[in-house]
Amino acid sequence: MTRRIAIIGDRFMLPQTFAERIETACKGADLAIRTHEQPWPDEPMEHGYARKGLDGLKEYFGNPDEVVDFIGDAEIFVTQLAPLSASMLARLPALRLVAVSRGGPVNIDMKAARERGVRVVNTPARNASAVAEFTIGAILAETRLIRAGHDSLKRGEWRGDLYRADLTGRELSEMTVGVIGYGNIGTRLVKLLKPFGCRILVCDPYVQLSPQDRDDGVQHVDLAALLEQSDVVTLHARVTAETTGMIDAEAFARMKPGATFVNTARGPMVDYDALYDALVSGHLRGAMLETFAIEPPPADWPLLALPNVTLTPHIAGASVKTVTYAAEMAAEEVRRYLAGEPPINPC
């Protein structure tokens, strides 16, 4: 029997990469695969409030009618960003498996999927290695004045004064780094930080340190202690009702004078107005921001004009390895479904 698979990829998670990995994983199966490429990230994604009927969905891309028409009679749907709302699922009676190549299926109405008996799987930690590695670069860009030196040379200015003892950077080996959130990314980041010889603090009320972490001197502390003791604070929690706005004016006030703040997680956890005040006042030496409350941020956003901020356009998780790893994880879920085996990462 021919099994029909619809793949909607984009210019990051390439549809042909999905198709190739599925064909390899399901070798010998009678598959009819059709693919479509969306123009993200060259065009921005949307959120649930942006289109009627997609309330509750986050970070999606695609016209609902066009997505439904493309999926059609497919039994299996593989995507990264295409939305699936309750009304869309009602128009797809043949659909039985949805594989979402991201850490959380925020573009899928999970309640509606469960009610219709549609299995949804995802690819957790697909980009954890990429984000952890990127965070190391983000920390060094600020603490070793890489951004400051680059900016000055681009302006035609030779900042020899950056060698002065009162201005120059500090090595990680002499600093305390506080990691907020100890999931897939946070744990990988700590492994990368250990060889630098820094003191490492972790704040996450829902995890315990491993014996190896404890042997290596990693300390599990509450948020207040982490903020007060860290020279670098780096954010890696998920956005929840509990974490939304958690890094606010009070949190920045708790941080050590001259500390550096890094956010490669999500924007809604941070009060950016309060961060602006902390940077302008000189209480914080610098910040590295990879994510924002609104993406892209407005052209007149005050933080864009500050000299002590490094900014990147939400690219920490973007790597070639992320693409291939996520596609392989999705392909294995498809293989297991066709073989009648339980999923590895059910949502």
PDB file of C-alpha atoms in Angstrom, residues 60-233:
ATOM      1  CA  TYR A  60       4.086  29.678  12.242  1.00  0.00           C
ATOM      2  CA  PHE A  61       4.325  30.397   8.545  1.00  0.00           C
ATOM      3  CA  GLY A  62       1.810  29.687   5.816  1.00  0.00           C
ATOM      4  CA  ASN A  63      -1.712  30.343   4.590  1.00  0.00           C
ATOM      5  CA  PRO A  64      -4.117  27.856   6.247  1.00  0.00           C
ATOM      6  CA  ASP A  65      -6.075  27.088   3.073  1.00  0.00           C
ATOM      7  CA  GLU A  66      -2.919  26.573   1.053  1.00  0.00           C
ATOM      8  CA  VAL A  67      -1.455  24.296   3.728  1.00  0.00           C
ATOM      9  CA  VAL A  68      -4.628  22.178   3.865  1.00  0.00           C
ATOM     10  CA  ASP A  69      -4.782  21.932   0.084  1.00  0.00           C
ATOM     11  CA  PHE A  70      -1.166  20.801  -0.070  1.00  0.00           C
ATOM     12  CA  ILE A  71      -1.525  18.157   2.652  1.00  0.00           C
ATOM     13  CA  GLY A  72      -4.697  16.863   1.029  1.00  0.00           C
ATOM     14  CA  ASP A  73      -5.002  13.085   1.372  1.00  0.00           C
ATOM     15  CA  ALA A  74      -1.583  12.603   3.001  1.00  0.00           C
ATOM     16  CA  GLU A  75      -1.414  10.288   5.995  1.00  0.00           C
ATOM     17  CA  ILE A  76       1.838  11.845   7.230  1.00  0.00           C
ATOM     18  CA  PHE A  77       2.755  15.520   7.390  1.00  0.00           C
ATOM     19  CA  VAL A  78       6.312  16.741   8.076  1.00  0.00           C
ATOM     20  CA  THR A  79       7.061  20.417   8.645  1.00  0.00           C
ATOM     21  CA  GLN A  80       8.852  23.011  10.705  1.00  0.00           C
ATOM     22  CA  LEU A  81       6.585  26.052  10.609  1.00  0.00           C
ATOM     23  CA  ALA A  82       3.329  25.302   8.776  1.00  0.00           C
ATOM     24  CA  PRO A  83       0.302  25.796  11.072  1.00  0.00           C
ATOM     25  CA  LEU A  84      -2.317  23.196  11.929  1.00  0.00           C
ATOM     26  CA  SER A  85      -5.319  24.635  13.754  1.00  0.00           C
ATOM     27  CA  ALA A  86      -8.468  22.832  14.892  1.00  0.00           C
ATOM     28  CA  SER A  87     -10.406  23.933  11.810  1.00  0.00           C
ATOM     29  CA  MET A  88      -7.559  22.844   9.538  1.00  0.00           C
ATOM     30  CA  LEU A  89      -7.318  19.410  11.150  1.00  0.00           C
ATOM     31  CA  ALA A  90     -11.065  18.956  10.659  1.00  0.00           C
ATOM     32  CA  ARG A  91     -10.464  19.204   6.902  1.00  0.00           C
ATOM     33  CA  LEU A  92      -7.731  16.531   6.897  1.00  0.00           C
ATOM     34  CA  PRO A  93      -9.457  13.211   7.687  1.00  0.00           C
ATOM     35  CA  ALA A  94      -6.611  11.083   6.311  1.00  0.00           C
ATOM     36  CA  LEU A  95      -3.925  12.667   8.488  1.00  0.00           C
ATOM     37  CA  ARG A  96      -2.508  10.399  11.207  1.00  0.00           C
ATOM     38  CA  LEU A  97       1.022  11.606  11.939  1.00  0.00           C
ATOM     39  CA  VAL A  98       2.511  15.092  12.172  1.00  0.00           C
ATOM     40  CA  ALA A  99       6.287  15.431  12.618  1.00  0.00           C
ATOM     41  CA  VAL A 100       7.356  18.943  13.661  1.00  0.00           C
ATOM     42  CA  SER A 101      11.078  19.584  13.372  1.00  0.00           C
ATOM     43  CA  ARG A 102      11.440  21.905  16.321  1.00  0.00           C
ATOM     44  CA  GLY A 103      11.796  21.790  20.082  1.00  0.00           C
ATOM     45  CA  GLY A 104       8.081  22.344  20.727  1.00  0.00           C
ATOM     46  CA  PRO A 105       5.010  21.939  18.474  1.00  0.00           C
ATOM     47  CA  VAL A 106       3.898  25.541  19.012  1.00  0.00           C
ATOM     48  CA  ASN A 107       2.421  25.748  15.498  1.00  0.00           C
ATOM     49  CA  ILE A 108       0.043  22.823  16.117  1.00  0.00           C
ATOM     50  CA  ASP A 109      -3.247  22.801  18.049  1.00  0.00           C
ATOM     51  CA  MET A 110      -2.343  19.868  20.270  1.00  0.00           C
ATOM     52  CA  LYS A 111      -5.775  19.561  21.870  1.00  0.00           C
ATOM     53  CA  ALA A 112      -7.441  19.246  18.473  1.00  0.00           C
ATOM     54  CA  ALA A 113      -4.804  16.763  17.323  1.00  0.00           C
ATOM     55  CA  ARG A 114      -5.399  14.536  20.348  1.00  0.00           C
ATOM     56  CA  GLU A 115      -9.156  14.692  19.879  1.00  0.00           C
ATOM     57  CA  ARG A 116      -8.772  13.562  16.268  1.00  0.00           C
ATOM     58  CA  GLY A 117      -6.305  10.794  17.063  1.00  0.00           C
ATOM     59  CA  VAL A 118      -3.457  12.467  15.197  1.00  0.00           C
ATOM     60  CA  ARG A 119      -0.048  11.600  16.609  1.00  0.00           C
ATOM     61  CA  VAL A 120       2.284  14.610  16.894  1.00  0.00           C
ATOM     62  CA  VAL A 121       6.028  14.184  17.372  1.00  0.00           C
ATOM     63  CA  ASN A 122       8.804  16.744  17.561  1.00  0.00           C
ATOM     64  CA  THR A 123      12.596  17.020  17.588  1.00  0.00           C
ATOM     65  CA  PRO A 124      13.684  18.230  21.042  1.00  0.00           C
ATOM     66  CA  ALA A 125      17.264  19.456  21.417  1.00  0.00           C
ATOM     67  CA  ARG A 126      17.689  19.641  17.653  1.00  0.00           C
ATOM     68  CA  ASN A 127      19.632  22.894  17.969  1.00  0.00           C
ATOM     69  CA  ALA A 128      20.842  22.649  21.570  1.00  0.00           C
ATOM     70  CA  SER A 129      24.455  22.154  20.532  1.00  0.00           C
ATOM     71  CA  ALA A 130      24.285  25.082  18.117  1.00  0.00           C
ATOM     72  CA  VAL A 131      22.799  27.468  20.695  1.00  0.00           C
ATOM     73  CA  ALA A 132      25.250  26.432  23.419  1.00  0.00           C
ATOM     74  CA  GLU A 133      28.198  26.960  21.096  1.00  0.00           C
ATOM     75  CA  PHE A 134      26.799  30.301  19.939  1.00  0.00           C
ATOM     76  CA  THR A 135      26.389  31.398  23.570  1.00  0.00           C
ATOM     77  CA  ILE A 136      30.089  30.873  24.210  1.00  0.00           C
ATOM     78  CA  GLY A 137      30.794  33.213  21.310  1.00  0.00           C
ATOM     79  CA  ALA A 138      28.236  35.701  22.623  1.00  0.00           C
ATOM     80  CA  ILE A 139      29.859  35.756  26.062  1.00  0.00           C
ATOM     81  CA  LEU A 140      33.353  36.218  24.613  1.00  0.00           C
ATOM     82  CA  ALA A 141      32.177  38.968  22.248  1.00  0.00           C
ATOM     83  CA  GLU A 142      31.238  41.034  25.288  1.00  0.00           C
ATOM     84  CA  THR A 143      33.710  40.011  27.980  1.00  0.00           C
ATOM     85  CA  ARG A 144      36.785  40.168  25.712  1.00  0.00           C
ATOM     86  CA  LEU A 145      35.652  43.359  23.936  1.00  0.00           C
ATOM     87  CA  ILE A 146      35.457  41.721  20.517  1.00  0.00           C
ATOM     88  CA  ARG A 147      32.357  43.708  19.653  1.00  0.00           C
ATOM     89  CA  ALA A 148      33.803  46.958  20.975  1.00  0.00           C
ATOM     90  CA  GLY A 149      37.032  46.533  19.015  1.00  0.00           C
ATOM     91  CA  HIS A 150      35.173  45.595  15.847  1.00  0.00           C
ATOM     92  CA  ASP A 151      32.814  48.561  16.071  1.00  0.00           C
ATOM     93  CA  SER A 152      35.668  51.021  16.587  1.00  0.00           C
ATOM     94  CA  LEU A 153      37.657  49.764  13.606  1.00  0.00           C
ATOM     95  CA  LYS A 154      34.559  49.901  11.412  1.00  0.00           C
ATOM     96  CA  ARG A 155      34.294  53.569  12.383  1.00  0.00           C
ATOM     97  CA  GLY A 156      37.933  54.111  11.451  1.00  0.00           C
ATOM     98  CA  GLU A 157      38.974  54.465  15.093  1.00  0.00           C
ATOM     99  CA  TRP A 158      41.900  52.590  16.663  1.00  0.00           C
ATOM    100  CA  ARG A 159      40.902  51.850  20.283  1.00  0.00           C
ATOM    101  CA  GLY A 160      44.312  51.327  21.831  1.00  0.00           C
ATOM    102  CA  ASP A 161      42.724  52.329  25.134  1.00  0.00           C
ATOM    103  CA  LEU A 162      40.982  48.947  25.239  1.00  0.00           C
ATOM    104  CA  TYR A 163      44.324  47.610  26.433  1.00  0.00           C
ATOM    105  CA  ARG A 164      44.160  49.796  29.553  1.00  0.00           C
ATOM    106  CA  ALA A 165      43.772  47.869  32.791  1.00  0.00           C
ATOM    107  CA  ASP A 166      40.686  49.853  33.752  1.00  0.00           C
ATOM    108  CA  LEU A 167      38.953  49.193  30.409  1.00  0.00           C
ATOM    109  CA  THR A 168      40.151  45.866  29.084  1.00  0.00           C
ATOM    110  CA  GLY A 169      38.252  42.603  29.225  1.00  0.00           C
ATOM    111  CA  ARG A 170      38.313  39.735  31.670  1.00  0.00           C
ATOM    112  CA  GLU A 171      39.004  36.069  31.119  1.00  0.00           C
ATOM    113  CA  LEU A 172      36.339  33.500  31.831  1.00  0.00           C
ATOM    114  CA  SER A 173      38.764  31.760  34.191  1.00  0.00           C
ATOM    115  CA  GLU A 174      38.454  34.673  36.629  1.00  0.00           C
ATOM    116  CA  MET A 175      34.677  35.062  36.408  1.00  0.00           C
ATOM    117  CA  THR A 176      31.467  33.505  37.675  1.00  0.00           C
ATOM    118  CA  VAL A 177      28.950  32.555  34.999  1.00  0.00           C
ATOM    119  CA  GLY A 178      25.296  32.119  35.978  1.00  0.00           C
ATOM    120  CA  VAL A 179      23.177  29.851  33.780  1.00  0.00           C
ATOM    121  CA  ILE A 180      19.397  30.310  34.132  1.00  0.00           C
ATOM    122  CA  GLY A 181      17.590  27.219  32.848  1.00  0.00           C
ATOM    123  CA  TYR A 182      19.245  23.798  32.858  1.00  0.00           C
ATOM    124  CA  GLY A 183      17.538  21.921  30.056  1.00  0.00           C
ATOM    125  CA  ASN A 184      19.099  20.644  26.845  1.00  0.00           C
ATOM    126  CA  ILE A 185      20.843  23.916  26.036  1.00  0.00           C
ATOM    127  CA  GLY A 186      21.873  24.856  29.564  1.00  0.00           C
ATOM    128  CA  THR A 187      23.482  21.479  30.234  1.00  0.00           C
ATOM    129  CA  ARG A 188      25.446  21.618  26.982  1.00  0.00           C
ATOM    130  CA  LEU A 189      26.563  25.150  27.739  1.00  0.00           C
ATOM    131  CA  VAL A 190      27.896  24.120  31.132  1.00  0.00           C
ATOM    132  CA  LYS A 191      29.937  21.334  29.518  1.00  0.00           C
ATOM    133  CA  LEU A 192      31.493  23.893  27.177  1.00  0.00           C
ATOM    134  CA  LEU A 193      32.147  26.345  30.016  1.00  0.00           C
ATOM    135  CA  LYS A 194      33.963  23.904  32.295  1.00  0.00           C
ATOM    136  CA  PRO A 195      37.281  23.861  30.362  1.00  0.00           C
ATOM    137  CA  PHE A 196      37.490  27.661  30.663  1.00  0.00           C
ATOM    138  CA  GLY A 197      37.886  27.273  34.418  1.00  0.00           C
ATOM    139  CA  CYS A 198      35.127  29.682  35.419  1.00  0.00           C
ATOM    140  CA  ARG A 199      32.949  29.282  38.479  1.00  0.00           C
ATOM    141  CA  ILE A 200      29.539  28.062  37.281  1.00  0.00           C
ATOM    142  CA  LEU A 201      26.173  28.682  38.946  1.00  0.00           C
ATOM    143  CA  VAL A 202      22.932  27.076  37.750  1.00  0.00           C
ATOM    144  CA  CYS A 203      19.372  28.158  38.540  1.00  0.00           C
ATOM    145  CA  ASP A 204      16.520  25.806  37.621  1.00  0.00           C
ATOM    146  CA  PRO A 205      14.007  24.692  40.265  1.00  0.00           C
ATOM    147  CA  TYR A 206      12.934  21.686  38.194  1.00  0.00           C
ATOM    148  CA  VAL A 207      16.265  19.886  37.756  1.00  0.00           C
ATOM    149  CA  GLN A 208      19.024  18.391  39.846  1.00  0.00           C
ATOM    150  CA  LEU A 209      22.721  18.569  39.096  1.00  0.00           C
ATOM    151  CA  SER A 210      24.412  15.394  37.943  1.00  0.00           C
ATOM    152  CA  PRO A 211      27.093  13.808  40.142  1.00  0.00           C
ATOM    153  CA  GLN A 212      29.661  14.871  37.531  1.00  0.00           C
ATOM    154  CA  ASP A 213      28.488  18.491  37.753  1.00  0.00           C
ATOM    155  CA  ARG A 214      28.787  18.447  41.523  1.00  0.00           C
ATOM    156  CA  ASP A 215      32.264  16.886  41.315  1.00  0.00           C
ATOM    157  CA  ASP A 216      33.247  19.629  38.868  1.00  0.00           C
ATOM    158  CA  GLY A 217      32.144  22.358  41.271  1.00  0.00           C
ATOM    159  CA  VAL A 218      28.943  23.461  39.536  1.00  0.00           C
ATOM    160  CA  GLN A 219      26.590  24.983  42.123  1.00  0.00           C
ATOM    161  CA  HIS A 220      22.785  24.885  42.117  1.00  0.00           C
ATOM    162  CA  VAL A 221      21.450  28.170  43.533  1.00  0.00           C
ATOM    163  CA  ASP A 222      18.282  30.245  43.546  1.00  0.00           C
ATOM    164  CA  LEU A 223      17.764  33.112  41.135  1.00  0.00           C
ATOM    165  CA  ALA A 224      18.605  35.858  43.614  1.00  0.00           C
ATOM    166  CA  ALA A 225      21.945  34.269  44.497  1.00  0.00           C
ATOM    167  CA  LEU A 226      22.806  33.703  40.847  1.00  0.00           C
ATOM    168  CA  LEU A 227      22.091  37.311  39.917  1.00  0.00           C
ATOM    169  CA  GLU A 228      24.035  38.696  42.871  1.00  0.00           C
ATOM    170  CA  GLN A 229      27.139  36.559  42.360  1.00  0.00           C
ATOM    171  CA  SER A 230      27.518  36.246  38.571  1.00  0.00           C
ATOM    172  CA  ASP A 231      29.779  38.311  36.339  1.00  0.00           C
ATOM    173  CA  VAL A 232      27.915  36.919  33.341  1.00  0.00           C
ATOM    174  CA  VAL A 233      24.224  35.979  33.421  1.00  0.00           C
TER     175      VAL A 233
END
